[in-house]
PDB file of C-alpha atoms in Angstrom:
ATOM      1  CA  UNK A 168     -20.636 283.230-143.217  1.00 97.00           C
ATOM      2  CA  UNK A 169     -19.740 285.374-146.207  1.00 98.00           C
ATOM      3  CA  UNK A 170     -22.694 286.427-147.998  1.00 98.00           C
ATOM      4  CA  UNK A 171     -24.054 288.625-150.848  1.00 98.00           C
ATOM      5  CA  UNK A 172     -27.512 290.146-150.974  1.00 98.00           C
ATOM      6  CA  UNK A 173     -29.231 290.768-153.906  1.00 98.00           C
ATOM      7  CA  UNK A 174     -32.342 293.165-154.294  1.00 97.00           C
ATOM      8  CA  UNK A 175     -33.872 296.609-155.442  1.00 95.00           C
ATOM      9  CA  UNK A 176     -37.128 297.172-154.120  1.00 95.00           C
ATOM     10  CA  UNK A 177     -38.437 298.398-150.839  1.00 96.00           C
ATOM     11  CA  UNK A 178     -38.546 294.918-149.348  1.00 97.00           C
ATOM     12  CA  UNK A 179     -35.191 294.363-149.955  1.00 97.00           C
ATOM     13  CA  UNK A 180     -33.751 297.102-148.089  1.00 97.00           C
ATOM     14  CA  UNK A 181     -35.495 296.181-145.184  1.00 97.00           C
ATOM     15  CA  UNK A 182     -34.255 292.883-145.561  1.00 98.00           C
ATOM     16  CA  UNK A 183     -30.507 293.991-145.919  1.00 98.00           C
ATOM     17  CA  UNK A 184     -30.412 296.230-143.091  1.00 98.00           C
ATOM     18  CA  UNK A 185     -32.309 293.251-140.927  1.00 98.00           C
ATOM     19  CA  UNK A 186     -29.491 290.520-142.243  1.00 98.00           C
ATOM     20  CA  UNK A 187     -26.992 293.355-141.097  1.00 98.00           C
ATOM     21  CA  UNK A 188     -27.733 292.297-137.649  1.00 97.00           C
ATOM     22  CA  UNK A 189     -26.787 288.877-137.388  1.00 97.00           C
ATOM     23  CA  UNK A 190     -23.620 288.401-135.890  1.00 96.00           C
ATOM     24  CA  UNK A 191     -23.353 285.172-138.279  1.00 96.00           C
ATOM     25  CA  UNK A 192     -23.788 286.789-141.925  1.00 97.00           C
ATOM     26  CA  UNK A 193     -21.052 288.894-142.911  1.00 97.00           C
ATOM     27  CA  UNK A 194     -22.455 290.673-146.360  1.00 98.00           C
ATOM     28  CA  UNK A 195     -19.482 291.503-148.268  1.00 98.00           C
ATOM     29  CA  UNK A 196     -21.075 292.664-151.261  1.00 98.00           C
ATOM     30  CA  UNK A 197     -24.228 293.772-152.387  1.00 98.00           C
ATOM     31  CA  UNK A 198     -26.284 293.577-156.216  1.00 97.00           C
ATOM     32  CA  UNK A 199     -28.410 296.128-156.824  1.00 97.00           C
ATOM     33  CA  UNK A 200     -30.003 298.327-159.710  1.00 94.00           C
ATOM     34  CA  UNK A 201     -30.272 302.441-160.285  1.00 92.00           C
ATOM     35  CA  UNK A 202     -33.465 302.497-161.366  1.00 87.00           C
ATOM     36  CA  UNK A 203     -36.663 300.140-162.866  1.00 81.00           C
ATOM     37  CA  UNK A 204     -39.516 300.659-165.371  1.00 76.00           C
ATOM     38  CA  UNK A 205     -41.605 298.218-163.691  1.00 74.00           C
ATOM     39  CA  UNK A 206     -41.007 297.913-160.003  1.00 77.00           C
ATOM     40  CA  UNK A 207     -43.497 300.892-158.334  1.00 83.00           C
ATOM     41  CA  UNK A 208     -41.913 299.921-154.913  1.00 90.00           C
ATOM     42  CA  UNK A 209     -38.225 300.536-156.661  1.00 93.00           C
ATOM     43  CA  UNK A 210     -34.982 301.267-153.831  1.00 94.00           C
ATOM     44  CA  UNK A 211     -31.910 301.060-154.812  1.00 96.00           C
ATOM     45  CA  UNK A 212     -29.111 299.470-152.393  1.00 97.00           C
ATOM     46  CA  UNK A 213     -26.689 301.882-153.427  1.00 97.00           C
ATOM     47  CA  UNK A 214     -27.146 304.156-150.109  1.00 96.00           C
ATOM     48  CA  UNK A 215     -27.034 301.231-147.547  1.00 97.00           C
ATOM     49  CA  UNK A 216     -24.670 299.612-148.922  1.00 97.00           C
ATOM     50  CA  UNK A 217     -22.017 302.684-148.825  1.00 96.00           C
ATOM     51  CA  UNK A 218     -23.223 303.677-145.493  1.00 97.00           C
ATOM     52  CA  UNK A 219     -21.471 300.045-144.394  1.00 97.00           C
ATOM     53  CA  UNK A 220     -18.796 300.177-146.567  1.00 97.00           C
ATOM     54  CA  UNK A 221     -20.147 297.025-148.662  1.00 98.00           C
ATOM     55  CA  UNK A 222     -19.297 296.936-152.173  1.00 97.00           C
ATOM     56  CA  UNK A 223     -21.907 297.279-154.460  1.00 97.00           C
ATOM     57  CA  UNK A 224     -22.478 296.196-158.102  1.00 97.00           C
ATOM     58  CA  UNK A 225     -25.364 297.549-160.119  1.00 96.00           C
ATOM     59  CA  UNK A 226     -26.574 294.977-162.092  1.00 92.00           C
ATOM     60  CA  UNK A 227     -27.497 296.768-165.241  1.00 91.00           C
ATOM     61  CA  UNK A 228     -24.222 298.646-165.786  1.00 92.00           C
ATOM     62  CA  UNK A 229     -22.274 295.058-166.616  1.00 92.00           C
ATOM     63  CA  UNK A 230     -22.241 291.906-168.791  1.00 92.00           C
ATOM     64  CA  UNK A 231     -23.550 288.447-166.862  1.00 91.00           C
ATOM     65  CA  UNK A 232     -20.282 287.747-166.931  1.00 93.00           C
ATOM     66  CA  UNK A 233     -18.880 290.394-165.754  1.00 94.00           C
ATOM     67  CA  UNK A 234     -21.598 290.083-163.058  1.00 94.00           C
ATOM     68  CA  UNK A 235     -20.549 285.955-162.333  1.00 95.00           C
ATOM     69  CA  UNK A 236     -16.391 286.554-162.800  1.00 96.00           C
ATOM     70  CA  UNK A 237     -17.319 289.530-159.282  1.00 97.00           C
ATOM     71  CA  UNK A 238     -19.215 287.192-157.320  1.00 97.00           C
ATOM     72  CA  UNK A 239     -16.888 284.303-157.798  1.00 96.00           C
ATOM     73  CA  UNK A 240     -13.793 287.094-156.526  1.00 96.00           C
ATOM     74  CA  UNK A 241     -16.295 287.455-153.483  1.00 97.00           C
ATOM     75  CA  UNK A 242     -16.521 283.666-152.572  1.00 97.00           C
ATOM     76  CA  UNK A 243     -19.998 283.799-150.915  1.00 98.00           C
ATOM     77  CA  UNK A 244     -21.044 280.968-148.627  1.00 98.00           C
ATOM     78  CA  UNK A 245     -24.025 282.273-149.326  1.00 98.00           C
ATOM     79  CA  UNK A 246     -26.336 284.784-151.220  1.00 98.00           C
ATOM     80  CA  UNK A 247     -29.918 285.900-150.368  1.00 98.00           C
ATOM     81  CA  UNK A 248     -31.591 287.356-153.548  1.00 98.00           C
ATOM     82  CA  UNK A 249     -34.630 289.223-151.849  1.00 97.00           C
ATOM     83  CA  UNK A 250     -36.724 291.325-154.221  1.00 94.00           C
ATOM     84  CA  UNK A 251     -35.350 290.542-157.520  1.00 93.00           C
ATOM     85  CA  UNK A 252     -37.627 290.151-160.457  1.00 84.00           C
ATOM     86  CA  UNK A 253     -35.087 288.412-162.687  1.00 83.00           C
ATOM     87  CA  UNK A 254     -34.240 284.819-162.954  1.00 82.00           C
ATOM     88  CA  UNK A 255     -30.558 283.997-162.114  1.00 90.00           C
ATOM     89  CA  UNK A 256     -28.494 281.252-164.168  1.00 90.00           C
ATOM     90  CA  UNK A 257     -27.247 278.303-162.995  1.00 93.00           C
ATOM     91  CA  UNK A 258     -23.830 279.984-163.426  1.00 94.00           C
ATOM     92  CA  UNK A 259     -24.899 282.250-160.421  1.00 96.00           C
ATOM     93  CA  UNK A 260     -26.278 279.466-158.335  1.00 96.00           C
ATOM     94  CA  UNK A 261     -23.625 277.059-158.140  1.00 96.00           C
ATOM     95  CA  UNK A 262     -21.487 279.968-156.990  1.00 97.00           C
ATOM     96  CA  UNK A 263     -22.352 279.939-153.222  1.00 97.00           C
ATOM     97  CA  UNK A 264     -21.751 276.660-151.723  1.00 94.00           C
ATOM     98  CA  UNK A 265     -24.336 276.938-148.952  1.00 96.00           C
ATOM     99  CA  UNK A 266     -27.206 278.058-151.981  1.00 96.00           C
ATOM    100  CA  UNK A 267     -29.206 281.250-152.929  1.00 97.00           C
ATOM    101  CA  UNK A 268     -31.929 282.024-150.592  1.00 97.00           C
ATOM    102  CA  UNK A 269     -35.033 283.490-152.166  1.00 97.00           C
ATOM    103  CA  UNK A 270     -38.002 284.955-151.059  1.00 98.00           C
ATOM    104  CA  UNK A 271     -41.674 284.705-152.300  1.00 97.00           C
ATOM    105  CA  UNK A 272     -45.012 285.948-150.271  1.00 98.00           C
ATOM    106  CA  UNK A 273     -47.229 283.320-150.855  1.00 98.00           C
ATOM    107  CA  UNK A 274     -48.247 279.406-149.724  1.00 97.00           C
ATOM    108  CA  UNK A 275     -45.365 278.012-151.761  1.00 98.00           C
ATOM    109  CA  UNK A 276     -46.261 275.202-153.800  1.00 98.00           C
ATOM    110  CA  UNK A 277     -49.142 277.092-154.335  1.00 97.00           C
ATOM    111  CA  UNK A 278     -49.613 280.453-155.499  1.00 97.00           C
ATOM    112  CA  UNK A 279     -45.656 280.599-157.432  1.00 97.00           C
ATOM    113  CA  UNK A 280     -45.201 283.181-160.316  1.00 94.00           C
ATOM    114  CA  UNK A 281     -45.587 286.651-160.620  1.00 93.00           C
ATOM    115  CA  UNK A 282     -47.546 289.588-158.351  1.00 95.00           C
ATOM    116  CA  UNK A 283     -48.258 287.409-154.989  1.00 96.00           C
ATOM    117  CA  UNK A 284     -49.324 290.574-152.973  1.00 97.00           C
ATOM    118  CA  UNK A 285     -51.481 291.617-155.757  1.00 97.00           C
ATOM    119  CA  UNK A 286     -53.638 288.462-156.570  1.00 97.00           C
ATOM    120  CA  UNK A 287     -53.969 287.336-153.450  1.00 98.00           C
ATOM    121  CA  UNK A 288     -55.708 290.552-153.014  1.00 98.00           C
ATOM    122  CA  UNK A 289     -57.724 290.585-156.030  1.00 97.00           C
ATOM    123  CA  UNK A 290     -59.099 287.157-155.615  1.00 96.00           C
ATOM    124  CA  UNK A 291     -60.203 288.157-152.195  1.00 96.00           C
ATOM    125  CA  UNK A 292     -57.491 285.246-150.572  1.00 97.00           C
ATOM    126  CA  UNK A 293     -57.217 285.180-146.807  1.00 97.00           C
ATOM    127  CA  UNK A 294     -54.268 283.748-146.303  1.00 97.00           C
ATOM    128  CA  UNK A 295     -51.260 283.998-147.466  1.00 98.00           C
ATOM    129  CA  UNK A 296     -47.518 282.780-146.364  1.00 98.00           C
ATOM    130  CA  UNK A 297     -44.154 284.634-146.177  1.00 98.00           C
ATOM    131  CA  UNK A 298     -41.912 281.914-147.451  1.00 98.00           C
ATOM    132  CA  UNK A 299     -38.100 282.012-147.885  1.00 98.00           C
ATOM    133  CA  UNK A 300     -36.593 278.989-150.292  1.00 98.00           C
ATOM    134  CA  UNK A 301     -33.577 277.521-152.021  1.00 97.00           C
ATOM    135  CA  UNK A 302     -33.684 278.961-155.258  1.00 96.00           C
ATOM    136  CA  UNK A 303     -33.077 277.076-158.294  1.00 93.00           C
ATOM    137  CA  UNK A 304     -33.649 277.469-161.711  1.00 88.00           C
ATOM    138  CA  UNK A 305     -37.265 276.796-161.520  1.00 88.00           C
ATOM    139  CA  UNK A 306     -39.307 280.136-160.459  1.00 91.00           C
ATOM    140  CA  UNK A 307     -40.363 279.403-156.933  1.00 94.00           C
ATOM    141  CA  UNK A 308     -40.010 275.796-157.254  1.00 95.00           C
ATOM    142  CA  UNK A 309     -36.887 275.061-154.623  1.00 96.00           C
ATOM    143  CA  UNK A 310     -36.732 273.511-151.047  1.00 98.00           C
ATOM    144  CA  UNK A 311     -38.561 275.612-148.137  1.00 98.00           C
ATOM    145  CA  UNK A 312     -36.027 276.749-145.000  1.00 98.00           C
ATOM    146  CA  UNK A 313     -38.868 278.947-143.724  1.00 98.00           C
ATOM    147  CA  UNK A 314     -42.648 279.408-143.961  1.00 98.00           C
ATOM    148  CA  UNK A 315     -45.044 281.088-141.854  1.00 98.00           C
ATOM    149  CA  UNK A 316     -48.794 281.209-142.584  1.00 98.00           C
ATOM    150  CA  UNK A 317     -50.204 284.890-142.572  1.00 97.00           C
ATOM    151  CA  UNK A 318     -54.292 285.908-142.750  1.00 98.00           C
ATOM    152  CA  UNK A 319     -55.424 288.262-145.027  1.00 98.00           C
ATOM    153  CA  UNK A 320     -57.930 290.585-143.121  1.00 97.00           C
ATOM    154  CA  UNK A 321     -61.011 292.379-144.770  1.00 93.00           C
ATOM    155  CA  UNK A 322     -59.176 295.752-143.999  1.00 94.00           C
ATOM    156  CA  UNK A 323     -56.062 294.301-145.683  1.00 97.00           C
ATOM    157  CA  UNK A 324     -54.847 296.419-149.143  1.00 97.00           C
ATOM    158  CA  UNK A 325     -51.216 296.537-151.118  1.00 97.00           C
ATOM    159  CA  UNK A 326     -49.561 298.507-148.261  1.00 96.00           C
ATOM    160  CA  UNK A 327     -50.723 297.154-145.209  1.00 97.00           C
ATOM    161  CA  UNK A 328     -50.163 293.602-146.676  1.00 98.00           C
ATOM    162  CA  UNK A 329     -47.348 294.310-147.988  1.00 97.00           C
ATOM    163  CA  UNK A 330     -45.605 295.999-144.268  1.00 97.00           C
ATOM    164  CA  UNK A 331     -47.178 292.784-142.041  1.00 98.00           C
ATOM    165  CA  UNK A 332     -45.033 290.786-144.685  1.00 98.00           C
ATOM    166  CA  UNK A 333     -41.791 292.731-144.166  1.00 98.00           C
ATOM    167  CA  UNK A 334     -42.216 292.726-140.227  1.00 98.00           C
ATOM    168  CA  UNK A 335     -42.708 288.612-140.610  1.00 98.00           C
ATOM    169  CA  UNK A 336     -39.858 288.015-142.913  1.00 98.00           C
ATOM    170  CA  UNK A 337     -37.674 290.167-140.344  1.00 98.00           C
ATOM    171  CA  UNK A 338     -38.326 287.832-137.808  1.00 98.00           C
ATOM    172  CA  UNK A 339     -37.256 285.125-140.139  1.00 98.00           C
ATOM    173  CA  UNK A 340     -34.324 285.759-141.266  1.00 98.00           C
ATOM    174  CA  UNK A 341     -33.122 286.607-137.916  1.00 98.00           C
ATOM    175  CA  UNK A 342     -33.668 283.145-136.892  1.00 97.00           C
ATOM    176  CA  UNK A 343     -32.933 280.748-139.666  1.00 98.00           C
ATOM    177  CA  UNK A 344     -29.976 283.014-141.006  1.00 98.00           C
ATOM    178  CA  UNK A 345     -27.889 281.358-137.679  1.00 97.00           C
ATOM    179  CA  UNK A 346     -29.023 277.934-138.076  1.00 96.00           C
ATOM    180  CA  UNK A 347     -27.591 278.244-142.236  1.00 97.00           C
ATOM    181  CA  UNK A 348     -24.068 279.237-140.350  1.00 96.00           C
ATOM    182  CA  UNK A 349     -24.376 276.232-137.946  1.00 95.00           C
ATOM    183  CA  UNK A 350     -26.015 273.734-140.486  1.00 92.00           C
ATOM    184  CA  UNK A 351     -28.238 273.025-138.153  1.00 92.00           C
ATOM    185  CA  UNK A 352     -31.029 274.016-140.834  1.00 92.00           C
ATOM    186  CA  UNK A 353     -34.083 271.363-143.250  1.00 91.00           C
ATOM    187  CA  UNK A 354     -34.871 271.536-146.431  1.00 94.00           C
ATOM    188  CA  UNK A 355     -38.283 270.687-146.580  1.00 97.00           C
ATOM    189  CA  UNK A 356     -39.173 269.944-150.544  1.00 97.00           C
ATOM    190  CA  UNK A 357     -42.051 271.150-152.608  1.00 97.00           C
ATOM    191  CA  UNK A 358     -44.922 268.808-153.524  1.00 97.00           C
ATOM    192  CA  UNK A 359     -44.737 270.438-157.184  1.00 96.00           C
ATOM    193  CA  UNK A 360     -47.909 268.177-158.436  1.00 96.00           C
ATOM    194  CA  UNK A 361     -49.971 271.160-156.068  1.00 96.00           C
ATOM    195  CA  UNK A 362     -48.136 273.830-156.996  1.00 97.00           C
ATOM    196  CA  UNK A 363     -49.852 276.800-159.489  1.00 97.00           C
ATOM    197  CA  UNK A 364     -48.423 279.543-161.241  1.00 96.00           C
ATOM    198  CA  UNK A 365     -49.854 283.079-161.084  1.00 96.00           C
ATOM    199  CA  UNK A 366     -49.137 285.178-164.468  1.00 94.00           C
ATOM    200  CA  UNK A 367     -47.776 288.301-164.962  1.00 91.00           C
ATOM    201  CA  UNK A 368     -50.226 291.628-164.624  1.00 91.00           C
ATOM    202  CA  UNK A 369     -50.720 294.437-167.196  1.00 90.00           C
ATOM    203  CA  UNK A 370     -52.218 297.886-167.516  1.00 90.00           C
ATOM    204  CA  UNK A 371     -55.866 295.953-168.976  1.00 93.00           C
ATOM    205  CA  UNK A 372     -56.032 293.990-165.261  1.00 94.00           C
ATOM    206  CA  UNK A 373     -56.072 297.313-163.295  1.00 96.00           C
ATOM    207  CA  UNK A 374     -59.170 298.355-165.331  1.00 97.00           C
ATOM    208  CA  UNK A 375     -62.572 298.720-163.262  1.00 97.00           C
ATOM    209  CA  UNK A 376     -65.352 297.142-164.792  1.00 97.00           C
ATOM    210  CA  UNK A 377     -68.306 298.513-162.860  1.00 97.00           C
ATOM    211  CA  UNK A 378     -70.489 295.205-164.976  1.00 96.00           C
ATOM    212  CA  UNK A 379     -68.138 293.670-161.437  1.00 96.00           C
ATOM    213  CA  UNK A 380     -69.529 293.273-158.178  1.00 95.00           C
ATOM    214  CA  UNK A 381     -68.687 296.077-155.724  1.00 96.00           C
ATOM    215  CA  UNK A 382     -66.706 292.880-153.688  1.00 96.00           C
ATOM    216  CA  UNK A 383     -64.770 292.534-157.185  1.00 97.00           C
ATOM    217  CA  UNK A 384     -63.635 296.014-157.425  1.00 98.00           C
ATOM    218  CA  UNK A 385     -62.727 296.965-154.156  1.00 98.00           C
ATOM    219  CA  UNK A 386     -60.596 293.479-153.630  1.00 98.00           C
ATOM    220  CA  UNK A 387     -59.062 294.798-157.299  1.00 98.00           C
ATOM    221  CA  UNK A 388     -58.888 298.796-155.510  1.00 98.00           C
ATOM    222  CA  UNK A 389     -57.227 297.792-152.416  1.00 98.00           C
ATOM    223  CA  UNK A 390     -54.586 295.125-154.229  1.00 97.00           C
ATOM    224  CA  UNK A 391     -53.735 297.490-156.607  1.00 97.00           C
ATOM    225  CA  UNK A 392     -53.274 300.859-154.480  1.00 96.00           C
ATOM    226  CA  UNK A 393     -50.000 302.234-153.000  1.00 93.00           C
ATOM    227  CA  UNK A 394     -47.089 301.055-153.311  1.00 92.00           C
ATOM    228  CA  UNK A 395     -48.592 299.743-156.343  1.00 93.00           C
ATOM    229  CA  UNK A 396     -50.000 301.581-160.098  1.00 93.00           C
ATOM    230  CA  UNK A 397     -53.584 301.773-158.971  1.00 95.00           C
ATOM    231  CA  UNK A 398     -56.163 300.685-160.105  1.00 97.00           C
ATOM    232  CA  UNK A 399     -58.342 302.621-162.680  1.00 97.00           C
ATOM    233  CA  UNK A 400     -61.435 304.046-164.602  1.00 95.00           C
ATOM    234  CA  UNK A 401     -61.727 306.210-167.086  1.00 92.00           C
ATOM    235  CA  UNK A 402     -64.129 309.362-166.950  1.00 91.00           C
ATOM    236  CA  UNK A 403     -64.413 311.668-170.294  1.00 89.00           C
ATOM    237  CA  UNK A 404     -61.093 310.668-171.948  1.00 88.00           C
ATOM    238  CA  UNK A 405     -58.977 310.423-168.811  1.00 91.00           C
ATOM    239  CA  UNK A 406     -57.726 307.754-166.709  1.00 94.00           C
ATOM    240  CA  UNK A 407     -58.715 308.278-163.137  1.00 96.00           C
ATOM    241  CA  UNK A 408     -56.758 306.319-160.482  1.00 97.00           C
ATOM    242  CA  UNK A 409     -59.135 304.911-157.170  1.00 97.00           C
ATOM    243  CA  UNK A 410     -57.023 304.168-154.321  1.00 98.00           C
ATOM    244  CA  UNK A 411     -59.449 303.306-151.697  1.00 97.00           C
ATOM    245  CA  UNK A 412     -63.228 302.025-151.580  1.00 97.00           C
ATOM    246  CA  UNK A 413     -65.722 300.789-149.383  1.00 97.00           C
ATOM    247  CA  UNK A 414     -68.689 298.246-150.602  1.00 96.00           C
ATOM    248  CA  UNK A 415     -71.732 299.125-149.533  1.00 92.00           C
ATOM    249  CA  UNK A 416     -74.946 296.462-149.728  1.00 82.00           C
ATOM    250  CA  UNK A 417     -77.557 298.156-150.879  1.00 77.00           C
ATOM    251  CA  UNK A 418     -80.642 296.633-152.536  1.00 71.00           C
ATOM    252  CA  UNK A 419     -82.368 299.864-153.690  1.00 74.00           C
ATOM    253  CA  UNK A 420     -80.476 300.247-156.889  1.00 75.00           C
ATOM    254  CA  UNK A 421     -81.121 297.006-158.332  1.00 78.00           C
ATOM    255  CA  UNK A 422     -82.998 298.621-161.153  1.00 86.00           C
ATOM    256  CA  UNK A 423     -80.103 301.264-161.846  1.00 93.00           C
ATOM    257  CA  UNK A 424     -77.422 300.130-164.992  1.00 94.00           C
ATOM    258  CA  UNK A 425     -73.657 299.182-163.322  1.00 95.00           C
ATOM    259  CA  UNK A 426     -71.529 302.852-163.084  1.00 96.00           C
ATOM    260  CA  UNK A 427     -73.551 305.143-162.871  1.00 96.00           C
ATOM    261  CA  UNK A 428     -73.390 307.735-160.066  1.00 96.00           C
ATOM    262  CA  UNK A 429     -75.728 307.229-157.613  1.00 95.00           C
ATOM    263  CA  UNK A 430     -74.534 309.889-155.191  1.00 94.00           C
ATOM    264  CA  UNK A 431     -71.722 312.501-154.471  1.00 95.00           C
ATOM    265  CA  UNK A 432     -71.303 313.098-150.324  1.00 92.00           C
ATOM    266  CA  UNK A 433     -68.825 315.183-149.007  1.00 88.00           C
ATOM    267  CA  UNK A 434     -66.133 314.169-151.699  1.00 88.00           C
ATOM    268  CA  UNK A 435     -66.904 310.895-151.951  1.00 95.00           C
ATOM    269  CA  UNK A 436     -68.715 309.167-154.890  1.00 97.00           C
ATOM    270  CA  UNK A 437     -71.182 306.412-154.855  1.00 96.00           C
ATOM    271  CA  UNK A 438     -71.464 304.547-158.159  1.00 96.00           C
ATOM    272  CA  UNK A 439     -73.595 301.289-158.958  1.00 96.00           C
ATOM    273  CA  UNK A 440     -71.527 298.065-159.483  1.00 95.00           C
ATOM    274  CA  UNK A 441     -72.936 294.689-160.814  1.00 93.00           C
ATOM    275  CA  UNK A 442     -74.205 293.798-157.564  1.00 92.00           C
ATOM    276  CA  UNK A 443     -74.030 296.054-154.880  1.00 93.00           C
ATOM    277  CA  UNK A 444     -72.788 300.024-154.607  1.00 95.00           C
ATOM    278  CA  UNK A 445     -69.281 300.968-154.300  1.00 96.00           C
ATOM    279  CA  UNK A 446     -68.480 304.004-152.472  1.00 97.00           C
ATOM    280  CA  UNK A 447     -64.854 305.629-153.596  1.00 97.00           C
ATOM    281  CA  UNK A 448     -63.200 307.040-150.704  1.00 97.00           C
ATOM    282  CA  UNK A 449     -59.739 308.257-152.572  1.00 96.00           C
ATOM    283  CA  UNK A 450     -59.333 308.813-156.066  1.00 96.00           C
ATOM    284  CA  UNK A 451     -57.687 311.254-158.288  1.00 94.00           C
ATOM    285  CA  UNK A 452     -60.611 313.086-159.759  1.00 93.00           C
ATOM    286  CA  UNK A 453     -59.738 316.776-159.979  1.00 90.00           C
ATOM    287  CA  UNK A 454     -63.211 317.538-160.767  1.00 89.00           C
ATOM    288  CA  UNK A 455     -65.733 315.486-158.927  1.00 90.00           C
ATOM    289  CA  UNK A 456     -68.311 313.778-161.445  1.00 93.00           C
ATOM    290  CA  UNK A 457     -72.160 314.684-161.607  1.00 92.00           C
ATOM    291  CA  UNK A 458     -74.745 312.390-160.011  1.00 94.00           C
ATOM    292  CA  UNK A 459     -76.763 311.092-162.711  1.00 94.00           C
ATOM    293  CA  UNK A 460     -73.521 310.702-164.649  1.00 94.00           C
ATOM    294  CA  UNK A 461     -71.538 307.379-166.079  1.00 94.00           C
ATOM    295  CA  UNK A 462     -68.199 306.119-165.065  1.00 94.00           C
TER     296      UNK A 462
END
């Protein structure tokens, strides 16, 4: 089965070298980028693609056209498009005669859009799904070949979440990748009248309110740390990054207004949230603040 894999993140190398594997997908080219402004988990494709002699296109260095007129010369049955944050045109679809194969983490119907790991996370989810899918020109919206349910523990954040996702998918693609090359595969639609769209993030999301309950925060602390921006504060003038927290229930500071520092123990900080105490475990505060003081 001649395919061509798509991707430039972290995920997607994982995915390639995985798909690399099976006996019945033989990648003969590969779509990747150099660099991106917006993907913290960025990898380019470039290295594993040379180191098995695949050809490899980087997306941003030629016209759509350009980009369509190589993929037709490649004839792919099919093409997976793993860890993409672009739409592709119909033009790029209809290429493959078997489909593109796309990949979302999340319940799909529900939960389609942007940042899966993320919200899930920040709305304090637990569960999620790693779900592979037809893709069409909808975002998210095209029949399921794959979907296995995942819970989101307490101890969960970005990275962990994010690695129990990769080792899933692995064992996906492994097995539905043969049953594509036999046909022996189902579609399985989407019911789109459940289906929800999550929007895209910015920099004012990642902002800790301490007015928040010390739940709030640390689901926001631990969805947006590693391989992620961070989440963030900011302390005299500067923006201070908090990568890990721990809530701590504590009803003798009820009195006590939301961020201010309530304690500092061995490094780490104690500061009053909207309900409940928050205890900052890692955090990029070169000078550690005073107790008494406001974050």
């Amino acid at each position: 089965m001649r395919t061509v894999f798509i991707g430039c993140v972290q995920f997607s190398c994982e995915m390639l070298d995985t798909l690399l594997t099976v006996k019945e997908a033989e990648v003969v080219g590969v779509i990747t980028r150099k660099q991106s402004q917006f993907n913290t988990d960025f990898a380019s494709l470039e290295p594993l693609a040379k180191k098995n002699r695949i050809p490899c296109l980087f997306a941003e260095e030629v016209s759509h056209n350009d980009l369509v007129c190589w993929l037709e010369e490649l004839k792919p049955d099919i093409i997976y498009c793993l860890g993409w944050s672009y739409l592709l045109k119909q033009e790029i679809l209809q290429i493959p005669k078997l489909g593109v194969i796309g990949y979302h983490p999340a319940a799909l119907p529900q939960n389609r859009g942007r940042h899966p790991i993320i919200w899930a996370l920040a709305m304090g989810l637990t569960e999620t799904a790693s779900t592979f899918f037809f893709m069409d020109e909808g975002a998210d919206s095209g029949d399921i070949v794959s979907q296995i349910m995942l819970p989101i523990e307490d101890q969960d954040n970005a990275r962990t979440l994010y690695d129990k996702l990769t080792l899933i998918a692995k064992k996906q693609i492994i097995e539905f990748t043969p049953r594509i090359a036999a046909g022996s595969f189902e579609r399985i639609p989407q019911n789109h009248s459940v289906a929800n769209y999550w929007r895209k993030r910015g920099k004012k999301d990642g902002i800790i309110d301490w007015r928040m309950s010390a739940k709030s925060i640390h689901n926001l602390v631990r969805a947006l740390t590693k391989p992620y921006i961070g989440a963030h504060c900011v302390f005299e003038e500067s923006e201070i990054k908090i990568w890990r927290t721990e809530v701590i229930l504590d009803n003798s500071s009820k009195n006590i207004e939301p961020g201010k520092v309530l304690e500092i123990e061995g490094g780490y900080i104690f500061v009053k949230c909207g309900e409940g105490t928050l205890k900052i475990i890692e955090h990029d505060f070169q000078i550690l603040p005073q107790k008494g003081c406001y974050l």
